[in-house]
Tab-separated table of C-alpha atoms and ligand atoms in Angstrom:
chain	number	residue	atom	x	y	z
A	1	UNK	CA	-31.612	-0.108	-0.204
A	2	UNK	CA	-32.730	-3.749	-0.010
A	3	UNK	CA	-32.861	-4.300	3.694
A	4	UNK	CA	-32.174	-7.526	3.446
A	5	UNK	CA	-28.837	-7.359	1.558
A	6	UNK	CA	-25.749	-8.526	3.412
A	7	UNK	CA	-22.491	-9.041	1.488
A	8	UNK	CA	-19.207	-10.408	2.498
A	9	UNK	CA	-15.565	-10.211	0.416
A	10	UNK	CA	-12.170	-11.012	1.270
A	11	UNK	CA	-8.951	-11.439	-0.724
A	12	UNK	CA	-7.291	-14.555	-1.969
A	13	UNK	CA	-8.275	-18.318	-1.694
A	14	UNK	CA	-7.092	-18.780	1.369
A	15	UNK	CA	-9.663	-16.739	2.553
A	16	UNK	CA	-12.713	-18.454	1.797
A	17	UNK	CA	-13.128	-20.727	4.869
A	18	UNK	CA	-13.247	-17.544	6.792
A	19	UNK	CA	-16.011	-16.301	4.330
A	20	UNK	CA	-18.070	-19.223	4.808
A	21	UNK	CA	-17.694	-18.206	8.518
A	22	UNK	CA	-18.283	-14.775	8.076
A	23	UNK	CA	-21.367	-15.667	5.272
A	24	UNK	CA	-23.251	-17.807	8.266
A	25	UNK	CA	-23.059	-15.185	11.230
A	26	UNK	CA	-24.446	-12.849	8.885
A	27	UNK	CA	-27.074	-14.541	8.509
A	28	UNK	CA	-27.886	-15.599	11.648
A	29	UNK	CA	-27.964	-11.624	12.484
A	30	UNK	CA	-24.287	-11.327	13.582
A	31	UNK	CA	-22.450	-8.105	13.772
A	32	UNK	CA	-20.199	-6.813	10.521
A	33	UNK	CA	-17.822	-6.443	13.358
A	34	UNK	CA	-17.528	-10.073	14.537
A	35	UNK	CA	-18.127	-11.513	11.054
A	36	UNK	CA	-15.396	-10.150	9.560
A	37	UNK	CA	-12.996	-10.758	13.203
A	38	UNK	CA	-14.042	-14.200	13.102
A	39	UNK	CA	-13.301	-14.336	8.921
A	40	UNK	CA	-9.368	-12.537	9.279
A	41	UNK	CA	-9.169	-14.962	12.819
A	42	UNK	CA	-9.751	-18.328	10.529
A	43	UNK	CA	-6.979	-16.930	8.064
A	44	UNK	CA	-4.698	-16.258	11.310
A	45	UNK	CA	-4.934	-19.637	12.753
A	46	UNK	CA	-3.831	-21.826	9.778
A	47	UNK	CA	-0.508	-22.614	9.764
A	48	UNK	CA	-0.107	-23.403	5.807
A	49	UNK	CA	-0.955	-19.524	4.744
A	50	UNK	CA	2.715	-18.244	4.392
A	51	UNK	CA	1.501	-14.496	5.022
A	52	UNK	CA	-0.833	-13.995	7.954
A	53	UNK	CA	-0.476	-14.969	11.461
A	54	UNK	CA	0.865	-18.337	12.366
A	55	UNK	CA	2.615	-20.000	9.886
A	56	UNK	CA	3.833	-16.238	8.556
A	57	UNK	CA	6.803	-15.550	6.971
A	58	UNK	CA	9.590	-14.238	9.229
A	59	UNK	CA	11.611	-10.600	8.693
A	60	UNK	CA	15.254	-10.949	8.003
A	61	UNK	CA	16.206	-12.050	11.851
A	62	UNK	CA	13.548	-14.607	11.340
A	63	UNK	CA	10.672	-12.911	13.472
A	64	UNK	CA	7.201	-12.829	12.487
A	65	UNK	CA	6.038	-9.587	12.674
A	66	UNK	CA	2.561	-8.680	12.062
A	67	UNK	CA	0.221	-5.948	10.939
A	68	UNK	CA	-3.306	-5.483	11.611
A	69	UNK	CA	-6.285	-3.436	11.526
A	70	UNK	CA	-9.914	-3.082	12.089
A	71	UNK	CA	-12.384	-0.744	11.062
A	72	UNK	CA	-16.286	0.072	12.070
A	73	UNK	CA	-18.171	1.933	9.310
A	74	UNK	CA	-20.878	2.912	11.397
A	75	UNK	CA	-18.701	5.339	13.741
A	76	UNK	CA	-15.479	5.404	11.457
A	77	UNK	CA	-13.531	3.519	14.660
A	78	UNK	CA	-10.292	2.424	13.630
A	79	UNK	CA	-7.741	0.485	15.586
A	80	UNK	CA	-4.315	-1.003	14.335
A	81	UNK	CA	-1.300	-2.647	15.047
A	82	UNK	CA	2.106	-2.765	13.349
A	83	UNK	CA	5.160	-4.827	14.334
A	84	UNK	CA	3.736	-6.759	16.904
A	85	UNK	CA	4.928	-10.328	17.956
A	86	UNK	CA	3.748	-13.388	19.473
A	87	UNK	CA	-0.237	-12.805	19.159
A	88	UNK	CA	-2.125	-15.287	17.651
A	89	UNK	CA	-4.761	-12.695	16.430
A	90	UNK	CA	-3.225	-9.188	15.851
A	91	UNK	CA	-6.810	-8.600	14.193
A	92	UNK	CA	-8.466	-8.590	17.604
A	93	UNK	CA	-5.803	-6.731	19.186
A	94	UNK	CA	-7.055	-4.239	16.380
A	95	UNK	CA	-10.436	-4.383	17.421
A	96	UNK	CA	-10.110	-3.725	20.915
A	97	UNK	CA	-7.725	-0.992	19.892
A	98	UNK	CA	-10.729	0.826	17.877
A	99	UNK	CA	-12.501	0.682	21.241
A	100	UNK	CA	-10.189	3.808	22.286
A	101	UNK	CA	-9.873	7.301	21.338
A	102	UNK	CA	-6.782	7.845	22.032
A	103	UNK	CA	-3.507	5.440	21.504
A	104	UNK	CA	-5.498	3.394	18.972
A	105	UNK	CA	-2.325	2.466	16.805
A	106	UNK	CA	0.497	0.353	18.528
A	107	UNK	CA	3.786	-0.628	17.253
A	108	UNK	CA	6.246	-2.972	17.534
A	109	UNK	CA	7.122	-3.669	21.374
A	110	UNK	CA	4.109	-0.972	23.373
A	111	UNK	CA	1.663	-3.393	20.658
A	112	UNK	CA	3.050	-7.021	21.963
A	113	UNK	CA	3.064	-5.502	25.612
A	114	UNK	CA	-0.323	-4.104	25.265
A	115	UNK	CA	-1.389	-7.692	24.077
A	116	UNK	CA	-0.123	-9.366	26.529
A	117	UNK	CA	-1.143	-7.157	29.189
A	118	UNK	CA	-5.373	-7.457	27.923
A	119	UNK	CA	-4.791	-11.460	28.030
A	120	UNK	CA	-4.454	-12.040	24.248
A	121	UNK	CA	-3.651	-15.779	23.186
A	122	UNK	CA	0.163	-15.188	22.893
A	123	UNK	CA	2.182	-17.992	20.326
A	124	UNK	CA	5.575	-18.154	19.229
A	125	UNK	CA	4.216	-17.533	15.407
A	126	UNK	CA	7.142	-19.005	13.897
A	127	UNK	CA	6.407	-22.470	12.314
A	128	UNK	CA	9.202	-25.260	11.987
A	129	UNK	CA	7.824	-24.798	8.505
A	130	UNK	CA	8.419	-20.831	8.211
A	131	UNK	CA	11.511	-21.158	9.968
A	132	UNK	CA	13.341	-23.672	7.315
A	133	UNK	CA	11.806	-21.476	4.488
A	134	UNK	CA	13.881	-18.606	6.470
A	135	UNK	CA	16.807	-20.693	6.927
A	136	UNK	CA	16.419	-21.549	2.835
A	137	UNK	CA	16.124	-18.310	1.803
A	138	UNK	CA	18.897	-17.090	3.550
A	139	UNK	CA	20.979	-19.368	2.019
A	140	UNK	CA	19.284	-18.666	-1.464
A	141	UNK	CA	20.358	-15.156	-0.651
A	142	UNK	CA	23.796	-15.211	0.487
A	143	UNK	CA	24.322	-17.472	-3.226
A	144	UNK	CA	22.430	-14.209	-4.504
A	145	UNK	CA	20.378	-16.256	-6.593
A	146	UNK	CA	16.923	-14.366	-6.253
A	147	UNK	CA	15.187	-11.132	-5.106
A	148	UNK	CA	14.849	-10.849	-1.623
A	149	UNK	CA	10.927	-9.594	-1.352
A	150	UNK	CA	8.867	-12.594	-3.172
A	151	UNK	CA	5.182	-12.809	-2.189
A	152	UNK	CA	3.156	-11.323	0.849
A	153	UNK	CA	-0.516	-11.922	0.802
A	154	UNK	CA	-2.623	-10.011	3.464
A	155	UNK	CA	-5.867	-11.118	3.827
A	156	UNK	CA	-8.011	-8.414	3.957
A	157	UNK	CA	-12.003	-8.353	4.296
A	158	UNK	CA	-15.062	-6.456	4.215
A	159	UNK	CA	-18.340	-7.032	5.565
A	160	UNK	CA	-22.151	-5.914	5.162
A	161	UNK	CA	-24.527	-6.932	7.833
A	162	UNK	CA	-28.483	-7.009	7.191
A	163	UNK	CA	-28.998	-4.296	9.498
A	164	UNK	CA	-26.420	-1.923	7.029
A	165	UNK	CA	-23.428	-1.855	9.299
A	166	UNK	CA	-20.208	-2.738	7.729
A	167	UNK	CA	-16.806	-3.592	8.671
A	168	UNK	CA	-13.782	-3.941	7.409
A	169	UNK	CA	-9.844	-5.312	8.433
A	170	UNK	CA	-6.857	-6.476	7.299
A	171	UNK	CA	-4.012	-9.116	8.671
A	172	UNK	CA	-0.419	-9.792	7.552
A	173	UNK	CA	2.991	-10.962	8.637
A	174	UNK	CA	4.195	-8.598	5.482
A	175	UNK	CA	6.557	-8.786	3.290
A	176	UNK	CA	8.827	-12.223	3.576
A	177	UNK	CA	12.605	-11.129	4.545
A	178	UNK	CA	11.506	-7.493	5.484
A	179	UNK	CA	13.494	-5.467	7.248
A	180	UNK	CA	12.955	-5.324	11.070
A	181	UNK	CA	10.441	-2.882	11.806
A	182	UNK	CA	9.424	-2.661	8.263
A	183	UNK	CA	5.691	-1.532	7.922
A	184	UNK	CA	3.424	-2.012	4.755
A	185	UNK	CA	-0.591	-0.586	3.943
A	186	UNK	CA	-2.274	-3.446	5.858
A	187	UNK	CA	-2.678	-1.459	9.045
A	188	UNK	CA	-2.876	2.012	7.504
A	189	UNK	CA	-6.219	3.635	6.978
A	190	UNK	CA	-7.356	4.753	3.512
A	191	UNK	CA	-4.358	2.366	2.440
A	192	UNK	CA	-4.754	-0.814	3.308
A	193	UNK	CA	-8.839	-0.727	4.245
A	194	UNK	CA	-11.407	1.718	4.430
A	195	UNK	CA	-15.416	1.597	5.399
A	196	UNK	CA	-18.034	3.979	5.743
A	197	UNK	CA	-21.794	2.270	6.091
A	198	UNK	CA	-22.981	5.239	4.451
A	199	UNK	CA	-21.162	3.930	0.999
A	200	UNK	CA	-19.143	0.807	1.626
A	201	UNK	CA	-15.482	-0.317	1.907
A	202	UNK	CA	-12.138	-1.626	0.334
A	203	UNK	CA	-9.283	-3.347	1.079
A	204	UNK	CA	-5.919	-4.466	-0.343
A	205	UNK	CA	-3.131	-6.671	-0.679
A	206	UNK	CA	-0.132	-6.797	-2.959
A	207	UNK	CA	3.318	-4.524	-2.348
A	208	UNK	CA	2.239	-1.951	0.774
A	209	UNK	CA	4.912	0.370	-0.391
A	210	UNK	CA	3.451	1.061	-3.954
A	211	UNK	CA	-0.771	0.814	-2.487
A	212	UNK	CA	0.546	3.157	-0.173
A	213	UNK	CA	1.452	6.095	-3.023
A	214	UNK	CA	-2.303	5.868	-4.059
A	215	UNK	CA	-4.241	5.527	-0.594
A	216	UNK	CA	-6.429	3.343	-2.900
A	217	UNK	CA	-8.973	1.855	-0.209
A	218	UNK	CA	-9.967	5.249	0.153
A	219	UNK	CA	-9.703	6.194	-3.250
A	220	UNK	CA	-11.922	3.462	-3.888
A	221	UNK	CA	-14.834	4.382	-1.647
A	222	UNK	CA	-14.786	7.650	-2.217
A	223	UNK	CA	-16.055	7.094	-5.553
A	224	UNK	CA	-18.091	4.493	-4.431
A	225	UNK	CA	-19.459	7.512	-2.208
A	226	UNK	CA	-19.805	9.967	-6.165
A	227	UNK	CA	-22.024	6.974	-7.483
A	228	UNK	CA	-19.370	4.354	-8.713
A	229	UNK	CA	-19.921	0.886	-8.472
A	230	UNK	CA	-17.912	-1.157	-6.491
A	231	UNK	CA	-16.901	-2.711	-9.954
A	232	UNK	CA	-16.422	0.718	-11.469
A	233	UNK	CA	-14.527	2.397	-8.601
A	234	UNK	CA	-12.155	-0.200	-8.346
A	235	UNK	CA	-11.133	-0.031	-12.377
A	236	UNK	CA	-10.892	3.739	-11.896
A	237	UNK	CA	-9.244	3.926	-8.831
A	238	UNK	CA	-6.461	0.956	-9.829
A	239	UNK	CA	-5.325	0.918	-13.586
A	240	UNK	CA	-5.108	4.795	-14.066
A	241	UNK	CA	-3.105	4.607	-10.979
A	242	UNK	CA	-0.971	2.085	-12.376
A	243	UNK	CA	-0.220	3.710	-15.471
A	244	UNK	CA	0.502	7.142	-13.409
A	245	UNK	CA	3.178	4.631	-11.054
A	246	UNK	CA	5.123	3.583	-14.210
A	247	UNK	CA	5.373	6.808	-15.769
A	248	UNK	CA	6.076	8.799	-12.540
A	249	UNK	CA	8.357	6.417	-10.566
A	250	UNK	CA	9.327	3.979	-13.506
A	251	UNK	CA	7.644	0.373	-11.917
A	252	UNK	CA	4.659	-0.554	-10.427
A	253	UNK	CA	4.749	-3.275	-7.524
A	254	UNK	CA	1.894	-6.148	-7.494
A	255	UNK	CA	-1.095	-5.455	-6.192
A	256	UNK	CA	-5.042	-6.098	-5.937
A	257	UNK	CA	-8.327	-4.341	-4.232
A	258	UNK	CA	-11.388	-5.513	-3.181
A	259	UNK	CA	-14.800	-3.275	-2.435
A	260	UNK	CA	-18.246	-4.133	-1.187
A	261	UNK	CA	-20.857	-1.413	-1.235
A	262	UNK	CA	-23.778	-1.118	1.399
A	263	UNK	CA	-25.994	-2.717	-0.865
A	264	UNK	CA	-24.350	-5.874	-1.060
A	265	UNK	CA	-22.608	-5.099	-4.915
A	266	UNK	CA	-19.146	-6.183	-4.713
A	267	UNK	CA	-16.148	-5.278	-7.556
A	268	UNK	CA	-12.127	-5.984	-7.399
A	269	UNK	CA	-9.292	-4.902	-9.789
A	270	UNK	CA	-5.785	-6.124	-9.307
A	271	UNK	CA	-2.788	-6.160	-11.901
A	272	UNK	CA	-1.539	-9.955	-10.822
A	273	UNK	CA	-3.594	-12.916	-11.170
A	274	UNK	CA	-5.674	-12.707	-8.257
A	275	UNK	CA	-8.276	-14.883	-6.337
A	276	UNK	CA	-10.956	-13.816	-3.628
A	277	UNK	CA	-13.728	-15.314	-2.032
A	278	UNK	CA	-17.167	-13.132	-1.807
A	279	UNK	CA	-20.582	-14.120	-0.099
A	280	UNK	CA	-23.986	-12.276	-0.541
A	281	UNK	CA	-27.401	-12.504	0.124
A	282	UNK	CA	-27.783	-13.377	-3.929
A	283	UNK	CA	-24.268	-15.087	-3.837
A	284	UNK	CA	-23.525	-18.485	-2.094
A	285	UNK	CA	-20.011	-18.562	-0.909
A	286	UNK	CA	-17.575	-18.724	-4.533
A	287	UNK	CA	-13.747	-18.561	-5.021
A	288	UNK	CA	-13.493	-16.434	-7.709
A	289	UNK	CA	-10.291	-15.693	-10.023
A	290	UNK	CA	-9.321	-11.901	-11.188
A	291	UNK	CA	-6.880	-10.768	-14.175
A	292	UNK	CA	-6.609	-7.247	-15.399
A	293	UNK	CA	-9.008	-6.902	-18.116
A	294	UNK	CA	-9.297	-5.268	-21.546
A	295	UNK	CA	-9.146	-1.416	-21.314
A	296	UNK	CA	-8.548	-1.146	-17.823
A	297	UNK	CA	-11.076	-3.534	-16.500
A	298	UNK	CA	-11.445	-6.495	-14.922
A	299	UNK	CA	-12.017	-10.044	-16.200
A	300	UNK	CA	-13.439	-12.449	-13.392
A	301	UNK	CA	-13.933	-16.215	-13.879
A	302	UNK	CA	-14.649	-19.195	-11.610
A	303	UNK	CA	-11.249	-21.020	-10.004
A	304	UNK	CA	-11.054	-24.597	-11.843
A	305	UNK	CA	-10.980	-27.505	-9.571
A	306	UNK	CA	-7.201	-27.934	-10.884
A	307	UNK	CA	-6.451	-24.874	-9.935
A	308	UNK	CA	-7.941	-25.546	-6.275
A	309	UNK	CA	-6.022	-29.105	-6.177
A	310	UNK	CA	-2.833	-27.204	-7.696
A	311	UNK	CA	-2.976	-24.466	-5.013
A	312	UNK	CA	-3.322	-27.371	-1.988
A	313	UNK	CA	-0.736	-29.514	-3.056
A	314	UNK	CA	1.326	-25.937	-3.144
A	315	UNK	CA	0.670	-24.549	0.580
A	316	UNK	CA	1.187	-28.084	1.881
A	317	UNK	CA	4.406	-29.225	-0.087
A	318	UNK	CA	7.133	-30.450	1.690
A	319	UNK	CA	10.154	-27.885	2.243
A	320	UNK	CA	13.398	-28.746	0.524
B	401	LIG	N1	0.207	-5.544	1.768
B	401	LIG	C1	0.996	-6.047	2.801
B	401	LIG	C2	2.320	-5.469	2.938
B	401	LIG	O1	2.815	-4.785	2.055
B	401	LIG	O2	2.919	-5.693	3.951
C-alpha cells in the first residue's frame, strides 16, 4: 500500500465544501475520524440542504427528525442515532456514542435527552424555510396532487487518513413527510455505511427502505475485502441488486453508493442521476456527476458550470 495515500468521498454536491474540509485535515495529518465529523458537520450546518440537519425537511407533524451514524474502521466502533431532535450535529452525537460498548444506538426521545444531557449545541432545526415547504406540501397533499415521499438526500462520507485509518458516517433528516418515528439506512450498519481499514468503506443515500433489503454498504466492502475494486464492487453489489428488487418485489426505490478503499481508489454506482464530491492524494477536490452506465456500470463525468449555477439558484429559490 502507498503509505502516503489518503482518500476522501462523500455523496451529492452539497457535500463538497465539507470535502474540501475533510481533504485539508488529511493532509495536515488529521484523524479519518475528525475529517469525516468535521465533513458531515459542514453539511449539517447549512441551512439551504433540504435533507440533513438544519434546514431539514420536517416529518408529517412538521418535526425534523434526524438520523446519524459514525463508524471507526480501525476497531469496527459504531455509534448511531435515530429520531433525535433539536441537535445541531446528530453526527457527533454518533461519535461519542461509538465511544461506548454498550447503549451505542439511541432513538427518538433517550437520543435528544442523551444530547442534551453531554452539552450538545441544541437548535430548533426547523427553518422558516422548511417550515413553509411543510405548510406547502400539506396543502399540496390534502388537494392530493402529488406523492407524499419526494427527495431525501443523506450525506454520507468516507474517509482514508495517511496513516491507513478510515472512517466513515452518515447524516439525514430522512425522508420529507415521513411518518413520526419513521427510520431509514442512514444510521444502520452494513446499510447505510460500513468501514473496515483492513479493506475500505461505503455509504449510501437514496430510499432507506429499499438500501435496506440489500445491506449494500456491506455488500459493497465485502467484495472490496474478495479483491473488487471500489469501482467494481459497487457495479456488482448495486445493479444485480436492482434487477433482483424489480423482479422480486415489483419496484425499485432511488438510490446511490459510494466506496473508498484503503488505498485511496474510490468507485460509486447509483440508478438516479447522482453527484458526489471525492478528494485524494492524486485527486484535488472535484464534483463529479454519476448515471447508471451501459451493462450495469457506471458512467462518471465532470458537473458543468450550468449545472453548478442551476443547482444554486435551486437550493436558494424563493418558496411559493
Ligand atoms: N437514506 C435516507 C433515508 O432513507 O432516510
Amino acid at each position: 500500500m502507498n503509505e502516503t495515500a489518503w482518500g476522501v468521498i462523500a455523496t451529492w454536491r452539497m457535500a463538497h465544501d465539507g470535502v474540501k474540509k475533510a481533504s485539508q485535515l488529511l493532509q495536515a495529518n488529521g484523524t479519518a475520524g475528525d475529517a469525516v465529523e468535521a465533513l458531515i458537520k459542514t453539511v449539517e450546518a447549512y441551512p439551504y440542504y433540504k435533507s440533513v440537519g438544519y434546514g431539514g425537511l420536517p416529518n408529517e407533524n412538521g418535526e425534523v427528525e434526524m438520523d446519524a451514524a459514525f463508524m471507526d474502521g480501525d476497531t469496527l466502533a459504531q455509534g448511531a442515532v435515530a429520531g433525535i431532535h433539536e441537535v445541531l450535529h446528530a453526527v457527533s452525537v454518533a461519535r461519542a456514542l461509538s465511544h461506548d460498548h454498550y447503549n451505542s444506538f439511541l432513538v427518538g426521545q433517550g437520543a435528544t435527552q442523551y444530547a442534551q444531557l453531554n452539552g450538545f449545541e441544541m437548535r430548533n432545526m426547523l427553518t422558516d424555510r422548511a417550515k413553509k415547504r411543510w405548510e406547502k406540501r400539506r396543502a399540496e397533499l390534502a388537494d392530493a396532487k402529488i406523492k407524499p415521499y419526494d427527495g431525501h438526500d443523506t450525506v454520507g462520507a468516507i474517509t482514508l487518513a495517511p496513516t491507513g485509518s478510515m472512517a466513515a458516517a452518515t447524516s439525514t433528516s430522512g425522508l420529507f413527510m415521513k411518518r413520526p418515528g419513521r427510520v431509514g439506512d442512514s444510521p444502520l450498519s452494513g446499510s447505510g455505511f460500513y468501514v473496515d481499514s483492513d479493506i475500505g468503506g461505503a455509504a449510501a443515500t437514496g430510499l432507506g427502505e429499499d438500501i435496506m433489503k440489500g445491506c449494500l454498504s456491506y455488500e459493497i466492502v465485502r467484495r472490496m475485502g474478495e479483491g473488487r475494486t471500489p469501482q467494481e464492487a459497487c457495479d456488482e453489489a448495486v445493479y444485480p441488486f436492482i434487477e433482483k428488487l424489480k423482479r422480486r418485489y415489483g419496484k425499485a426505490g432511488e438510490f446511490s453508493l459510494i466506496a473508498l478503499d484503503r488505498a485511496g481508489n474510490w468507485g460509486v454506482a447509483t440508478n438516479v442521476e447522482f453527484t458526489f464530491s471525492v478528494a485524494t492524494a492524486s485527486q484535488k477536490p472535484v464534483i463529479l456527476m454519476a448515471n447508471p452506465g451501459p451493462n450495469q456500470t457506471t458512467t462518471i463525468t465532470p458537473v458543468t458550470q450550468a449545472w453548478l449555477d442551476a443547482y444554486e439558484k435551486r437550493i436558494k429559490a424563493p418558496i411559493k
